[in-house]
Amino acid sequence: MLVVMRHDASEDEVQGVVDTIHELGYEACPIPGKQRTAIGLIGNDGKVPADRIEALPGVMQVIHVSQPYKQVSREWSPEPTIVELANGTRIGAGEVVVMAGPCSVESEAQILGIAHRLRDAGATILRGGAFKPRTSPYSFQGMGEEGLKLLARAREETGMAIVTEAIDPESLALVAKYADIIQIGARNMQNFSLLRHAGRSGKPVLLKRGMSATITEFLMSAEYILAEGNRQVILCERGVRSFDTQTRNLLDLTAIPVVQSLSHLPIIADPSHGTGVRAKVIPMARAAVAAGADGLMVEVHPDPERAMSDGAQSLYPDQFGEMMQQIGTIAEAIGRTISPSLAAAR
Ligand code: PEP
Ligand code: MN
């Protein structure tokens, strides 16, 4: 339930509503807006005396949020959420933000070398897994904390922000220490205890859609993070399972406008995992920008043939440069721009 205050409501009147909600045994979450303040009532068990709240001074309206996800919904917050990072990158502010890097951090030379090339081509966020959720226990599992230290080094050298995956509470604590954004991967989208940990981390979270998750399930998972008091969530469409074996997954670009109509959270697309095939990545990156994505996550490797994971879908660095040019043109056509390059700022 959302209590919308009149635009001229005083601080005391807002406090009066908060106090009443507490007295009734629920949690209150004030949401200041440009026009007016709203107060979310959390924990509605269907027994809230809405009439009593509606009659309080300064209250304009009580809205019953119809969606099963509450804080994630547009009804809860009509204004878009903008996730702002220390290097100035703003996700959800209208600019197309590009996150790029190898699937896995493999060595110092690999990650530092590629980070410079990606930064110079216009990426503002560096990706790279240090903890890898692999289908086989015998596949490369990631460099662990050593990999996180290399990512931090790359940030120091390039000014890029860092996004990297956490796969359990232990790795999440480490990732939160080093990274700017904690990635929760497709395989963990419904790991509810991990989502709660991410919600308490105090760091922005990139939540990837599970490979068989409906959009409602995806948004319910985001709700777990917001329910812990963390609104800084970026959603990521990364493809779903389909009957066709031509591509690794089916990149569901419809999810972009659908999520944008249902939620205030930013949504980006990952055409690398979404297709699994290098030649399909750039076309789908272009399509995602055209569909209105707030950003892209793309895998790029200096030597894809020798990559320790996901080489077949990793772009060559030169291809990444071409992709940046092309999406710039598409962004312009729909009245958007690519997030300002850090290279230009130096
Ligand atoms: C990744 O980003 O490398 C990854 C494992 O992605 P996903 O969770 O989407 O499979
Ligand atoms: Mn990968």
Short mmCIF file of C-alpha atoms and ligand atoms in Angstrom, two decimals:
data_model
loop_
_atom_site.label_atom_id
_atom_site.label_comp_id
_atom_site.label_asym_id
_atom_site.label_seq_id
_atom_site.Cartn_x
_atom_site.Cartn_y
_atom_site.Cartn_z
CA MET A 1 0.00 0.00 0.00
CA LEU A 2 1.20 3.46 -0.85
CA VAL A 3 0.14 6.62 0.96
CA VAL A 4 0.50 9.63 -1.33
CA MET A 5 0.82 12.96 0.51
CA ARG A 6 -0.51 16.28 -0.79
CA HIS A 7 2.19 18.40 -2.42
CA ASP A 8 1.91 20.96 0.39
CA ALA A 9 1.99 18.38 3.21
CA SER A 10 4.27 19.42 6.08
CA GLU A 11 7.08 17.32 7.55
CA ASP A 12 4.96 16.84 10.67
CA GLU A 13 2.10 15.48 8.58
CA VAL A 14 4.45 13.03 6.85
CA GLN A 15 5.77 12.00 10.26
CA GLY A 16 2.19 11.60 11.51
CA VAL A 17 1.51 9.02 8.78
CA VAL A 18 4.80 7.20 9.49
CA ASP A 19 3.95 7.07 13.22
CA THR A 20 0.44 5.77 12.55
CA ILE A 21 1.77 3.02 10.28
CA HIS A 22 4.23 2.01 13.03
CA GLU A 23 1.45 2.05 15.65
CA LEU A 24 -0.56 -0.31 13.46
CA GLY A 25 2.41 -2.69 13.49
CA TYR A 26 3.69 -2.20 9.94
CA GLU A 27 6.88 -0.80 8.47
CA ALA A 28 6.85 2.64 6.81
CA CYS A 29 9.14 3.64 3.97
CA PRO A 30 9.01 7.35 3.01
CA ILE A 31 9.78 7.96 -0.69
CA PRO A 32 10.45 11.66 -1.35
CA GLY A 33 9.53 12.65 -4.91
CA LYS A 34 9.91 15.77 -7.04
CA GLN A 35 6.22 16.71 -6.65
CA ARG A 36 5.21 15.04 -3.40
CA THR A 37 6.24 12.51 -0.80
CA ALA A 38 4.76 9.03 -0.76
CA ILE A 39 4.99 6.58 2.11
CA GLY A 40 5.10 2.88 1.41
CA LEU A 41 3.43 0.58 3.91
CA ILE A 42 5.40 -2.65 4.04
CA GLY A 43 4.02 -5.95 5.28
CA ASN A 44 0.38 -5.42 4.32
CA ASP A 45 -1.46 -8.52 5.52
CA GLY A 46 -4.79 -7.34 4.14
CA LYS A 47 -5.89 -5.98 7.53
CA VAL A 48 -4.65 -2.39 7.19
CA PRO A 49 -7.40 0.12 8.08
CA ALA A 50 -7.00 2.21 4.93
CA ASP A 51 -9.81 4.60 5.98
CA ARG A 52 -7.92 5.58 9.10
CA ILE A 53 -4.77 6.40 7.13
CA GLU A 54 -6.69 8.21 4.39
CA ALA A 55 -8.24 10.50 7.03
CA LEU A 56 -4.87 11.68 8.41
CA PRO A 57 -3.90 15.32 7.76
CA GLY A 58 -1.88 15.90 4.58
CA VAL A 59 -2.88 12.61 2.93
CA MET A 60 -4.07 12.91 -0.66
CA GLN A 61 -4.68 9.29 -1.59
CA VAL A 62 -4.10 5.70 -0.56
CA ILE A 63 -3.11 3.43 -3.45
CA HIS A 64 -3.42 -0.35 -3.25
CA VAL A 65 -0.47 -1.68 -5.26
CA SER A 66 -1.99 -4.31 -7.49
CA GLN A 67 1.19 -6.15 -8.48
CA PRO A 68 2.65 -8.99 -6.35
CA TYR A 69 5.95 -7.11 -6.40
CA LYS A 70 5.45 -3.87 -4.50
CA GLN A 71 8.57 -1.73 -4.13
CA VAL A 72 9.77 -2.76 -7.59
CA SER A 73 6.57 -1.58 -9.27
CA ARG A 74 5.96 1.67 -11.11
CA GLU A 75 2.90 2.21 -8.95
CA TRP A 76 5.24 2.42 -5.94
CA SER A 77 7.62 4.84 -7.61
CA PRO A 78 6.58 6.55 -10.84
CA GLU A 79 10.01 8.19 -11.17
CA PRO A 80 12.75 6.00 -12.69
CA THR A 81 15.48 4.71 -10.39
CA ILE A 82 18.92 5.95 -11.36
CA VAL A 83 21.92 3.95 -10.13
CA GLU A 84 24.88 6.28 -9.83
CA LEU A 85 28.42 4.94 -9.54
CA ALA A 86 31.55 6.52 -8.08
CA ASN A 87 33.04 7.11 -11.55
CA GLY A 88 30.02 9.20 -12.57
CA THR A 89 28.27 6.54 -14.66
CA ARG A 90 24.50 6.79 -14.24
CA ILE A 91 22.36 3.78 -15.13
CA GLY A 92 18.70 4.50 -15.85
CA ALA A 93 19.19 8.21 -16.52
CA GLY A 94 18.49 7.95 -20.25
CA GLU A 95 22.04 7.34 -21.43
CA VAL A 96 23.01 3.91 -22.76
CA VAL A 97 25.64 2.46 -20.40
CA VAL A 98 28.07 -0.14 -21.70
CA MET A 99 29.56 -2.84 -19.45
CA ALA A 100 32.16 -4.97 -21.19
CA GLY A 101 34.95 -7.41 -20.47
CA PRO A 102 35.88 -11.05 -20.55
CA CYS A 103 33.65 -13.76 -19.14
CA SER A 104 36.37 -14.60 -16.58
CA VAL A 105 39.33 -12.75 -15.15
CA GLU A 106 42.24 -14.98 -16.20
CA SER A 107 45.47 -13.07 -15.57
CA GLU A 108 46.80 -9.61 -14.84
CA ALA A 109 47.90 -9.05 -18.44
CA GLN A 110 44.53 -10.19 -19.79
CA ILE A 111 42.33 -7.99 -17.62
CA LEU A 112 44.49 -4.86 -17.59
CA GLY A 113 45.13 -5.04 -21.32
CA ILE A 114 41.47 -5.46 -22.26
CA ALA A 115 40.30 -2.86 -19.72
CA HIS A 116 42.36 -0.13 -21.42
CA ARG A 117 41.07 -1.07 -24.85
CA LEU A 118 37.46 -1.15 -23.69
CA ARG A 119 37.75 2.16 -21.85
CA ASP A 120 39.29 3.77 -24.94
CA ALA A 121 36.42 2.45 -27.06
CA GLY A 122 33.81 3.94 -24.69
CA ALA A 123 32.87 1.32 -22.09
CA THR A 124 32.54 2.81 -18.60
CA ILE A 125 32.07 -0.41 -16.62
CA LEU A 126 34.40 -3.42 -16.69
CA ARG A 127 32.99 -6.91 -16.26
CA GLY A 128 34.89 -10.10 -15.47
CA GLY A 129 34.00 -13.08 -13.32
CA ALA A 130 36.23 -14.07 -10.42
CA PHE A 131 33.72 -16.60 -9.07
CA LYS A 132 32.24 -18.58 -11.93
CA PRO A 133 29.05 -20.64 -11.71
CA ARG A 134 30.04 -23.46 -14.10
CA THR A 135 27.87 -26.31 -15.31
CA SER A 136 30.73 -28.75 -14.74
CA PRO A 137 32.65 -28.92 -11.45
CA TYR A 138 35.76 -29.70 -13.54
CA SER A 139 35.61 -26.44 -15.55
CA PHE A 140 37.58 -23.33 -14.57
CA GLN A 141 35.90 -21.92 -11.45
CA GLY A 142 37.50 -18.46 -11.47
CA MET A 143 40.50 -16.84 -9.77
CA GLY A 144 38.58 -15.92 -6.60
CA GLU A 145 39.84 -13.01 -4.50
CA GLU A 146 42.98 -12.76 -6.63
CA GLY A 147 40.71 -11.97 -9.59
CA LEU A 148 38.90 -9.30 -7.58
CA LYS A 149 42.23 -7.66 -6.76
CA LEU A 150 43.09 -7.56 -10.47
CA LEU A 151 39.72 -5.96 -11.24
CA ALA A 152 40.38 -3.33 -8.57
CA ARG A 153 43.76 -2.68 -10.19
CA ALA A 154 42.08 -2.24 -13.58
CA ARG A 155 39.67 0.27 -11.99
CA GLU A 156 42.59 2.27 -10.57
CA GLU A 157 44.32 2.34 -13.95
CA THR A 158 41.33 3.10 -16.15
CA GLY A 159 38.69 4.80 -14.01
CA MET A 160 36.15 2.18 -15.05
CA ALA A 161 33.66 0.85 -12.51
CA ILE A 162 33.68 -2.88 -11.80
CA VAL A 163 30.86 -5.42 -12.01
CA THR A 164 31.51 -9.02 -11.00
CA GLU A 165 29.48 -12.01 -9.90
CA ALA A 166 28.87 -13.38 -6.42
CA ILE A 167 27.72 -16.99 -6.21
CA ASP A 168 27.22 -17.50 -2.46
CA PRO A 169 27.31 -15.45 0.78
CA GLU A 170 31.09 -15.87 1.16
CA SER A 171 31.92 -14.62 -2.32
CA LEU A 172 29.29 -11.88 -1.95
CA ALA A 173 31.08 -10.45 1.07
CA LEU A 174 34.32 -10.35 -0.92
CA VAL A 175 32.71 -8.97 -4.09
CA ALA A 176 31.05 -6.21 -2.03
CA LYS A 177 34.48 -5.24 -0.73
CA TYR A 178 36.06 -4.83 -4.17
CA ALA A 179 33.34 -4.18 -6.77
CA ASP A 180 31.07 -1.24 -7.63
CA ILE A 181 28.22 -3.55 -8.65
CA ILE A 182 27.46 -7.06 -7.40
CA GLN A 183 26.24 -9.36 -10.15
CA ILE A 184 23.73 -12.08 -9.31
CA GLY A 185 23.74 -14.52 -12.20
CA ALA A 186 20.91 -16.28 -13.99
CA ARG A 187 21.49 -19.50 -12.06
CA ASN A 188 21.03 -17.71 -8.75
CA MET A 189 18.08 -15.50 -9.66
CA GLN A 190 15.88 -17.43 -7.27
CA ASN A 191 18.50 -18.04 -4.60
CA PHE A 192 16.41 -16.05 -2.15
CA SER A 193 18.91 -16.11 0.69
CA LEU A 194 21.63 -14.77 -1.63
CA LEU A 195 19.23 -12.06 -2.82
CA ARG A 196 18.66 -11.02 0.80
CA HIS A 197 22.41 -10.86 1.38
CA ALA A 198 22.75 -8.68 -1.73
CA GLY A 199 19.96 -6.48 -0.40
CA ARG A 200 21.91 -5.91 2.80
CA SER A 201 25.25 -5.29 1.05
CA GLY A 202 24.77 -1.57 0.54
CA LYS A 203 26.06 -1.96 -3.04
CA PRO A 204 24.25 -1.71 -6.39
CA VAL A 205 23.13 -5.13 -7.63
CA LEU A 206 22.92 -6.35 -11.23
CA LEU A 207 20.26 -9.06 -11.27
CA LYS A 208 20.21 -11.33 -14.31
CA ARG A 209 17.03 -13.03 -15.44
CA GLY A 210 16.91 -16.76 -14.77
CA MET A 211 17.02 -18.87 -17.90
CA SER A 212 13.47 -20.14 -17.40
CA ALA A 213 12.08 -17.27 -15.33
CA THR A 214 8.94 -15.37 -16.21
CA ILE A 215 9.10 -11.60 -16.03
CA THR A 216 6.94 -11.69 -12.90
CA GLU A 217 9.36 -14.11 -11.22
CA PHE A 218 12.24 -11.87 -12.30
CA LEU A 219 10.61 -8.82 -10.70
CA MET A 220 9.72 -10.81 -7.56
CA SER A 221 13.41 -11.67 -7.19
CA ALA A 222 14.30 -7.98 -7.45
CA GLU A 223 11.68 -7.36 -4.74
CA TYR A 224 13.76 -9.49 -2.33
CA ILE A 225 16.64 -7.02 -2.74
CA LEU A 226 14.48 -3.92 -2.37
CA ALA A 227 12.71 -5.49 0.63
CA GLU A 228 16.08 -5.39 2.43
CA GLY A 229 16.27 -1.64 1.86
CA ASN A 230 18.44 -1.64 -1.29
CA ARG A 231 16.81 0.19 -4.22
CA GLN A 232 19.96 0.19 -6.32
CA VAL A 233 19.03 -2.69 -8.59
CA ILE A 234 19.74 -3.02 -12.30
CA LEU A 235 17.87 -5.75 -14.15
CA CYS A 236 19.49 -7.68 -16.99
CA GLU A 237 17.78 -9.65 -19.76
CA ARG A 238 20.25 -12.38 -20.77
CA GLY A 239 18.15 -14.78 -22.78
CA VAL A 240 15.83 -17.61 -21.86
CA ARG A 241 15.76 -21.31 -22.78
CA SER A 242 13.95 -22.12 -25.99
CA PHE A 243 13.33 -25.10 -28.26
CA ASP A 244 15.78 -23.84 -30.87
CA THR A 245 19.40 -24.93 -30.77
CA GLN A 246 20.75 -22.38 -33.29
CA THR A 247 21.60 -20.02 -30.44
CA ARG A 248 22.52 -20.76 -26.82
CA ASN A 249 19.50 -18.85 -25.49
CA LEU A 250 16.66 -16.76 -26.86
CA LEU A 251 17.26 -13.09 -26.07
CA ASP A 252 13.85 -11.82 -25.04
CA LEU A 253 13.95 -8.19 -26.12
CA THR A 254 10.25 -7.80 -25.40
CA ALA A 255 11.23 -7.99 -21.74
CA ILE A 256 12.73 -4.49 -22.08
CA PRO A 257 9.54 -2.54 -22.80
CA VAL A 258 7.52 -4.89 -20.59
CA VAL A 259 9.79 -4.34 -17.58
CA GLN A 260 9.88 -0.60 -18.28
CA SER A 261 6.11 -0.45 -18.15
CA LEU A 262 5.92 -2.45 -14.90
CA SER A 263 8.94 -1.21 -12.95
CA HIS A 264 10.98 1.91 -12.23
CA LEU A 265 14.22 -0.10 -12.22
CA PRO A 266 16.70 0.21 -15.11
CA ILE A 267 17.02 -2.77 -17.46
CA ILE A 268 20.00 -3.68 -19.62
CA ALA A 269 20.53 -6.50 -22.13
CA ASP A 270 23.30 -9.09 -22.42
CA PRO A 271 23.46 -10.19 -26.07
CA SER A 272 26.53 -12.38 -25.35
CA HIS A 273 24.84 -14.93 -23.10
CA GLY A 274 21.61 -14.14 -24.92
CA THR A 275 22.93 -15.65 -28.14
CA GLY A 276 26.09 -17.59 -27.25
CA VAL A 277 27.39 -17.00 -30.79
CA ARG A 278 29.85 -14.20 -31.56
CA ALA A 279 28.36 -13.36 -34.96
CA LYS A 280 24.95 -12.77 -33.37
CA VAL A 281 26.12 -10.47 -30.59
CA ILE A 282 26.39 -7.17 -32.47
CA PRO A 283 23.03 -7.47 -34.27
CA MET A 284 21.30 -8.16 -30.96
CA ALA A 285 23.22 -5.38 -29.20
CA ARG A 286 21.91 -2.99 -31.85
CA ALA A 287 18.40 -4.37 -31.42
CA ALA A 288 18.54 -4.04 -27.62
CA VAL A 289 19.50 -0.38 -27.87
CA ALA A 290 16.73 0.18 -30.41
CA ALA A 291 14.29 -1.50 -28.00
CA GLY A 292 15.19 1.06 -25.34
CA ALA A 293 17.60 -0.82 -23.07
CA ASP A 294 19.33 1.32 -20.45
CA GLY A 295 22.58 -0.40 -21.25
CA LEU A 296 24.42 -3.46 -22.50
CA MET A 297 26.64 -6.10 -20.99
CA VAL A 298 28.96 -7.59 -23.60
CA GLU A 299 31.75 -10.16 -23.36
CA VAL A 300 35.00 -9.17 -25.07
CA HIS A 301 38.26 -11.14 -24.90
CA PRO A 302 41.70 -10.23 -26.23
CA ASP A 303 42.11 -13.78 -27.57
CA PRO A 304 38.71 -15.54 -27.61
CA GLU A 305 40.12 -18.82 -28.97
CA ARG A 306 42.07 -19.21 -25.75
CA ALA A 307 39.40 -17.93 -23.35
CA MET A 308 38.86 -20.09 -20.27
CA SER A 309 35.08 -19.60 -20.53
CA ASP A 310 32.58 -18.39 -23.13
CA GLY A 311 35.15 -17.81 -25.90
CA ALA A 312 32.62 -18.64 -28.64
CA GLN A 313 30.45 -15.66 -27.70
CA SER A 314 33.25 -13.21 -26.88
CA LEU A 315 33.83 -10.35 -29.32
CA TYR A 316 37.30 -9.47 -30.57
CA PRO A 317 38.35 -6.04 -29.29
CA ASP A 318 38.09 -4.53 -32.80
CA GLN A 319 34.53 -5.80 -33.10
CA PHE A 320 33.69 -4.08 -29.84
CA GLY A 321 34.82 -0.78 -31.35
CA GLU A 322 32.52 -1.37 -34.34
CA MET A 323 29.63 -2.19 -32.04
CA MET A 324 30.13 1.06 -30.13
CA GLN A 325 30.00 3.07 -33.34
CA GLN A 326 26.84 1.36 -34.49
CA ILE A 327 24.94 1.61 -31.23
CA GLY A 328 25.86 5.29 -31.06
CA THR A 329 23.99 5.85 -34.32
CA ILE A 330 21.00 3.85 -33.11
CA ALA A 331 20.89 5.62 -29.75
CA GLU A 332 20.86 8.97 -31.54
CA ALA A 333 17.97 7.87 -33.75
CA ILE A 334 15.80 7.30 -30.69
CA GLY A 335 16.87 10.47 -28.89
CA ARG A 336 19.41 8.90 -26.57
CA THR A 337 23.18 8.98 -26.26
CA ILE A 338 25.85 6.56 -25.12
CA SER A 339 27.12 7.26 -21.60
CA PRO A 340 30.05 9.72 -21.91
CA SER A 341 33.36 8.00 -22.52
CA LEU A 342 35.92 8.05 -19.70
CA ALA A 343 38.65 8.23 -22.34
CA ALA A 344 37.30 11.58 -23.59
CA ALA A 345 37.13 12.91 -20.03
CA ARG A 346 40.86 12.42 -19.48
C1 PEP B 1 28.26 -14.22 -16.87
O1 PEP B 1 27.88 -13.03 -16.88
O2 PEP B 1 29.41 -14.57 -17.17
C2 PEP B 1 27.25 -15.26 -16.58
C3 PEP B 1 27.60 -16.42 -16.04
O3 PEP B 1 26.01 -14.90 -16.95
P1 PEP B 1 24.59 -15.61 -16.74
O4 PEP B 1 24.37 -15.67 -15.26
O5 PEP B 1 23.65 -14.70 -17.45
O6 PEP B 1 24.67 -16.98 -17.37
MN MN B 2 30.10 -15.68 -19.52
#
